PDB file of C-alpha atoms in Angstrom:
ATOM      1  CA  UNK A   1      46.278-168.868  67.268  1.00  0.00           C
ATOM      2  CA  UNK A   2      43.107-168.984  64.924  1.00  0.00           C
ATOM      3  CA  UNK A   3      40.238-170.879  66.076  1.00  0.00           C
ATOM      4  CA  UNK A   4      37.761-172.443  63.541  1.00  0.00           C
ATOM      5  CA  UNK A   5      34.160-172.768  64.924  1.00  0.00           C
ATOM      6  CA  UNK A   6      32.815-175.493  62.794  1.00  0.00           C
ATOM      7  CA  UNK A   7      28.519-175.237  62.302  1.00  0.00           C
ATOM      8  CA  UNK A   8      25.954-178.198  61.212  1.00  0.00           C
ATOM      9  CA  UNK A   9      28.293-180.517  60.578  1.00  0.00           C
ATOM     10  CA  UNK A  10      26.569-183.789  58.906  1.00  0.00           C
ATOM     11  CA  UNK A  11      27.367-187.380  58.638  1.00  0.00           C
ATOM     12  CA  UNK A  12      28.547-187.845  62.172  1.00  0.00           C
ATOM     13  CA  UNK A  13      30.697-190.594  62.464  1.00  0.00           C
ATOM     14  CA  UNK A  14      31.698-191.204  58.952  1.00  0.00           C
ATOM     15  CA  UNK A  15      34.707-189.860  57.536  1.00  0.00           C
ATOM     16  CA  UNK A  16      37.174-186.903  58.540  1.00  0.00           C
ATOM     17  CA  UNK A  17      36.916-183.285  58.980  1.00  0.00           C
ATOM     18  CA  UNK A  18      39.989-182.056  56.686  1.00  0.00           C
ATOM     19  CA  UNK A  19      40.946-178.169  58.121  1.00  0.00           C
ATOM     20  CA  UNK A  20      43.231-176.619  55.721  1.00  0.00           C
ATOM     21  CA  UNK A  21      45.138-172.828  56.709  1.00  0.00           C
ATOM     22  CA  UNK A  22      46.088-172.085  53.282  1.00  0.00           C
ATOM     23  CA  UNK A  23      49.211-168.551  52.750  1.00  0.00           C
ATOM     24  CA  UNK A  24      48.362-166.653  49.742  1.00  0.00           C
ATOM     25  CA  UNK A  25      47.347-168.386  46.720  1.00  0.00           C
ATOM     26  CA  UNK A  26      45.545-167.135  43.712  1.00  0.00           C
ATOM     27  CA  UNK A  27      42.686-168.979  44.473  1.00  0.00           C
ATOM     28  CA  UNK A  28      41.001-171.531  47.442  1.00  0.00           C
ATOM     29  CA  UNK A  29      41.239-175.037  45.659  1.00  0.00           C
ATOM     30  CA  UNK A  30      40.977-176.971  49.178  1.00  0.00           C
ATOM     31  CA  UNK A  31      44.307-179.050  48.122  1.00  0.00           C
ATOM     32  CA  UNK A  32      46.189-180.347  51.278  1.00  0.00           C
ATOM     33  CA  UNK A  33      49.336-180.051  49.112  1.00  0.00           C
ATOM     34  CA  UNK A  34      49.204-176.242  49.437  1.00  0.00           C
ATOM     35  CA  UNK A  35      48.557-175.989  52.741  1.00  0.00           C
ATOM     36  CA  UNK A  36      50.217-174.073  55.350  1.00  0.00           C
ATOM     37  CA  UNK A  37      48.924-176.552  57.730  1.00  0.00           C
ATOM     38  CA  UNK A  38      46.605-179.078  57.892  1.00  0.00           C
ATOM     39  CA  UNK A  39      44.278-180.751  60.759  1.00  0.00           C
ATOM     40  CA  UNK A  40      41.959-183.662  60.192  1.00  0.00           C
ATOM     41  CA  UNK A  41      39.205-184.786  62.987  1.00  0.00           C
ATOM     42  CA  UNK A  42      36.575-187.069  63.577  1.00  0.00           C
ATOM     43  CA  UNK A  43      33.352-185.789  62.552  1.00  0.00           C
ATOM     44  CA  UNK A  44      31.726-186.583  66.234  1.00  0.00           C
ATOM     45  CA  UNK A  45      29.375-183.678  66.858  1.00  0.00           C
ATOM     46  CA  UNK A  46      27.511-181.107  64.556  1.00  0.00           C
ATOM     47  CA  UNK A  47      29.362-178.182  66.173  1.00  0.00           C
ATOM     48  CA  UNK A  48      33.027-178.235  66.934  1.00  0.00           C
ATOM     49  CA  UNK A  49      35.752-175.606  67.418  1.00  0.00           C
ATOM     50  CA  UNK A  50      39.485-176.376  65.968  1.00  0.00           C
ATOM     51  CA  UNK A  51      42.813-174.630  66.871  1.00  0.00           C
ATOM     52  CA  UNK A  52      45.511-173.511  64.467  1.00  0.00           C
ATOM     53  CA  UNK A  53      48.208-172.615  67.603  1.00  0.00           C
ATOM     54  CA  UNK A  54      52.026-170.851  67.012  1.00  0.00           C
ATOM     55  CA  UNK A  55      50.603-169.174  63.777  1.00  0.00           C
ATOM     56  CA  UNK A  56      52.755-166.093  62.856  1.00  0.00           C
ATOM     57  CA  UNK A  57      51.008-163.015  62.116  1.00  0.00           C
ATOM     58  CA  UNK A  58      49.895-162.483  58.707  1.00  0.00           C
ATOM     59  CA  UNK A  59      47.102-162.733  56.223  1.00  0.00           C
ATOM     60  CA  UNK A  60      45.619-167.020  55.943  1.00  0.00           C
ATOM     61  CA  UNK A  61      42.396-167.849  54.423  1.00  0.00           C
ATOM     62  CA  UNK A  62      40.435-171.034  56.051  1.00  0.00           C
ATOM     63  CA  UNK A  63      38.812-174.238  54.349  1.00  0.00           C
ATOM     64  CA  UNK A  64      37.176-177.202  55.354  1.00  0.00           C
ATOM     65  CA  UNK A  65      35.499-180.468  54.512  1.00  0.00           C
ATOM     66  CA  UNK A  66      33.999-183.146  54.848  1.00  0.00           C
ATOM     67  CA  UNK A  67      35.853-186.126  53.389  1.00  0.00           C
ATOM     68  CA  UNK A  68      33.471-188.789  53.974  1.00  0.00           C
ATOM     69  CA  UNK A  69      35.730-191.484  51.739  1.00  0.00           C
ATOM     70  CA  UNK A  70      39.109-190.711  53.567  1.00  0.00           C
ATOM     71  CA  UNK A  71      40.719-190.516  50.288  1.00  0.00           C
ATOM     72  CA  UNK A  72      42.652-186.883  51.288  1.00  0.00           C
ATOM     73  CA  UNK A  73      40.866-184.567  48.657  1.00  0.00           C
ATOM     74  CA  UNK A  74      37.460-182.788  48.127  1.00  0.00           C
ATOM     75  CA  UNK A  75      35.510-185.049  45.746  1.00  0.00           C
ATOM     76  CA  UNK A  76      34.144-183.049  42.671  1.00  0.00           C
ATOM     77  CA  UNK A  77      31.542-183.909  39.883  1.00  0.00           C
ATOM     78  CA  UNK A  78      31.979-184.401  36.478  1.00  0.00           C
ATOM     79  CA  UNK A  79      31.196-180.376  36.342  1.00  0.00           C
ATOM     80  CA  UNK A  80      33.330-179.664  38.970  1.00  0.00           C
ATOM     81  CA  UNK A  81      30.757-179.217  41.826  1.00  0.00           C
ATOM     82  CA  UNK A  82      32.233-180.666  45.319  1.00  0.00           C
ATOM     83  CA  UNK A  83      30.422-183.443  46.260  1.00  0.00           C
ATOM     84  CA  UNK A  84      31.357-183.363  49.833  1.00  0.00           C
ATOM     85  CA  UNK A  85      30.392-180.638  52.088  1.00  0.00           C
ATOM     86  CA  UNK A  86      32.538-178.090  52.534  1.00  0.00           C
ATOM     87  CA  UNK A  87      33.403-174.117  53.538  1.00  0.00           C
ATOM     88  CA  UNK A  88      35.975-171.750  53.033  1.00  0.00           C
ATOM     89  CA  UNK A  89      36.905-168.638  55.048  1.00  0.00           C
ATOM     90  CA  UNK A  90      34.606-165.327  54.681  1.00  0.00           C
ATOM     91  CA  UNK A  91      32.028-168.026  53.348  1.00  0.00           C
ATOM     92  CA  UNK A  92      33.900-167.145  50.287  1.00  0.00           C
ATOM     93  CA  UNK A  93      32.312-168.701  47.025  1.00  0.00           C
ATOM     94  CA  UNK A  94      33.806-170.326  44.057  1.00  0.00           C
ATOM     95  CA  UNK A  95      32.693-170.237  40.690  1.00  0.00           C
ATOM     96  CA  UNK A  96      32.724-171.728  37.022  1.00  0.00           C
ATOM     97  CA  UNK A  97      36.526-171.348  36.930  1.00  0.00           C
ATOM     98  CA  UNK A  98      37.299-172.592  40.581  1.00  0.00           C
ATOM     99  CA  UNK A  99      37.398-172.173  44.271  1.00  0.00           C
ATOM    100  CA  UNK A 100      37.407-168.772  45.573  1.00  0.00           C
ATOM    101  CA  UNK A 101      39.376-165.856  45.061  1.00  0.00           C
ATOM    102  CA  UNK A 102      42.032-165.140  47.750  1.00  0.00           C
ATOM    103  CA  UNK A 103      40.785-161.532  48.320  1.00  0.00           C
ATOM    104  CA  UNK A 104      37.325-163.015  49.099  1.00  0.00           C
ATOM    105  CA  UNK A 105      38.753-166.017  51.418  1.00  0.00           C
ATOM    106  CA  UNK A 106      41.531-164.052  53.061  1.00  0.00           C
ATOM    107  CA  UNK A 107      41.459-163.107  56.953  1.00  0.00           C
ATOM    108  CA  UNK A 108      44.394-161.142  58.875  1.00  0.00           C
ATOM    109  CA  UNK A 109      45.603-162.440  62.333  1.00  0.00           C
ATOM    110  CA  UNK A 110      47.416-159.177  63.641  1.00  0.00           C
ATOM    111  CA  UNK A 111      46.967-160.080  67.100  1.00  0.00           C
ATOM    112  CA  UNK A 112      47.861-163.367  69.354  1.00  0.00           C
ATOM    113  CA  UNK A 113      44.384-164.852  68.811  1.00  0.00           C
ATOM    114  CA  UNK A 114      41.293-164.888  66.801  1.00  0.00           C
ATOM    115  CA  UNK A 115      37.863-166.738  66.433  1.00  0.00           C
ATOM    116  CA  UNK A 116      37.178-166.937  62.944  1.00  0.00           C
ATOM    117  CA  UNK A 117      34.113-166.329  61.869  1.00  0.00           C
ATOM    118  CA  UNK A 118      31.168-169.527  61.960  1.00  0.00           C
ATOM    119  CA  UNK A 119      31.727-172.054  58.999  1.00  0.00           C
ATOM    120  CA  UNK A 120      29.011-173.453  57.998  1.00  0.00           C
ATOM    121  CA  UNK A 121      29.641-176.664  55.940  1.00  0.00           C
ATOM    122  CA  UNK A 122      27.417-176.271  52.753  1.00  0.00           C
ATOM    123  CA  UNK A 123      25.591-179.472  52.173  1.00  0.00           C
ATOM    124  CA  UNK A 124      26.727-180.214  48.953  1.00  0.00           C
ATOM    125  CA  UNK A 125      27.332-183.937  49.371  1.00  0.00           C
ATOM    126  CA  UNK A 126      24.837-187.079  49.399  1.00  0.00           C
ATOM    127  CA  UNK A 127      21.976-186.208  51.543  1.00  0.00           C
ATOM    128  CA  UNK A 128      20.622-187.714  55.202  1.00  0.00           C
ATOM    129  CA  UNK A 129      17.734-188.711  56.993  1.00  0.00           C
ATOM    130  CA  UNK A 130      17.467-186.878  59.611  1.00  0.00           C
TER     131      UNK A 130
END
């Protein structure tokens, strides 16, 4: 199993947590269509923990986000900037040309369980009150 300690998480209440396990890919794009598996939760407390179970042993890499509109996809801007929050495994970064790499992202699960690394969902969407 891989387990996904989720960090600050904003905008309790409104939207979904999307948790994507992504195989190899060329690069982290955050599509649920090239997923290895996907889990979506209620964003209900700033910290949560979710569970990837019966995952074979291999290399994955992790993303997340925050899809506040429930329309299944990571909302961009006209530049290409997410405009929800979001993080990706390795707090792997993309750049002018798209998500991250996969040798940036990528993790190895060579044993029965792991606890991924912290994500800590950058706040690139609209901003609170708090």
């Amino acid at each position: 199993e891989i387990q996904v300690p989720l960090v600050q998480i904003r905008h309790l209440g409104q939207g979904e947590l999307v948790v994507v396990l992504f195989e190899q890919l060329d690069r982290i794009e955050l599509e649920m269509d090239k997923a290895f598996r996907v889990k979506k939760l209620a964003a209900t407390s700033q910290d949560l923990v979710v569970v990837f179970s019966n995952v074979p042993y291999g290399e994955y890499a992790v993303g997340v986000f925050h899809d506040l509109n429930k329309n299944g996809k990571l909302d961009a801007n006209f530049f290409g900037f997410p405009k929800e929050d979001m993080a990706v495994s390795n707090n792997a970064k993309g750049g002018p040309f798209g998500g991250p790499l996969w040798q940036q992202a990528k993790i190895q699960l060579a044993q029965s369980a792991m606890v991924l690394s912290t994500l800590k969902l950058y706040p690139f969407g609209p901003k609170t009150t708090e």
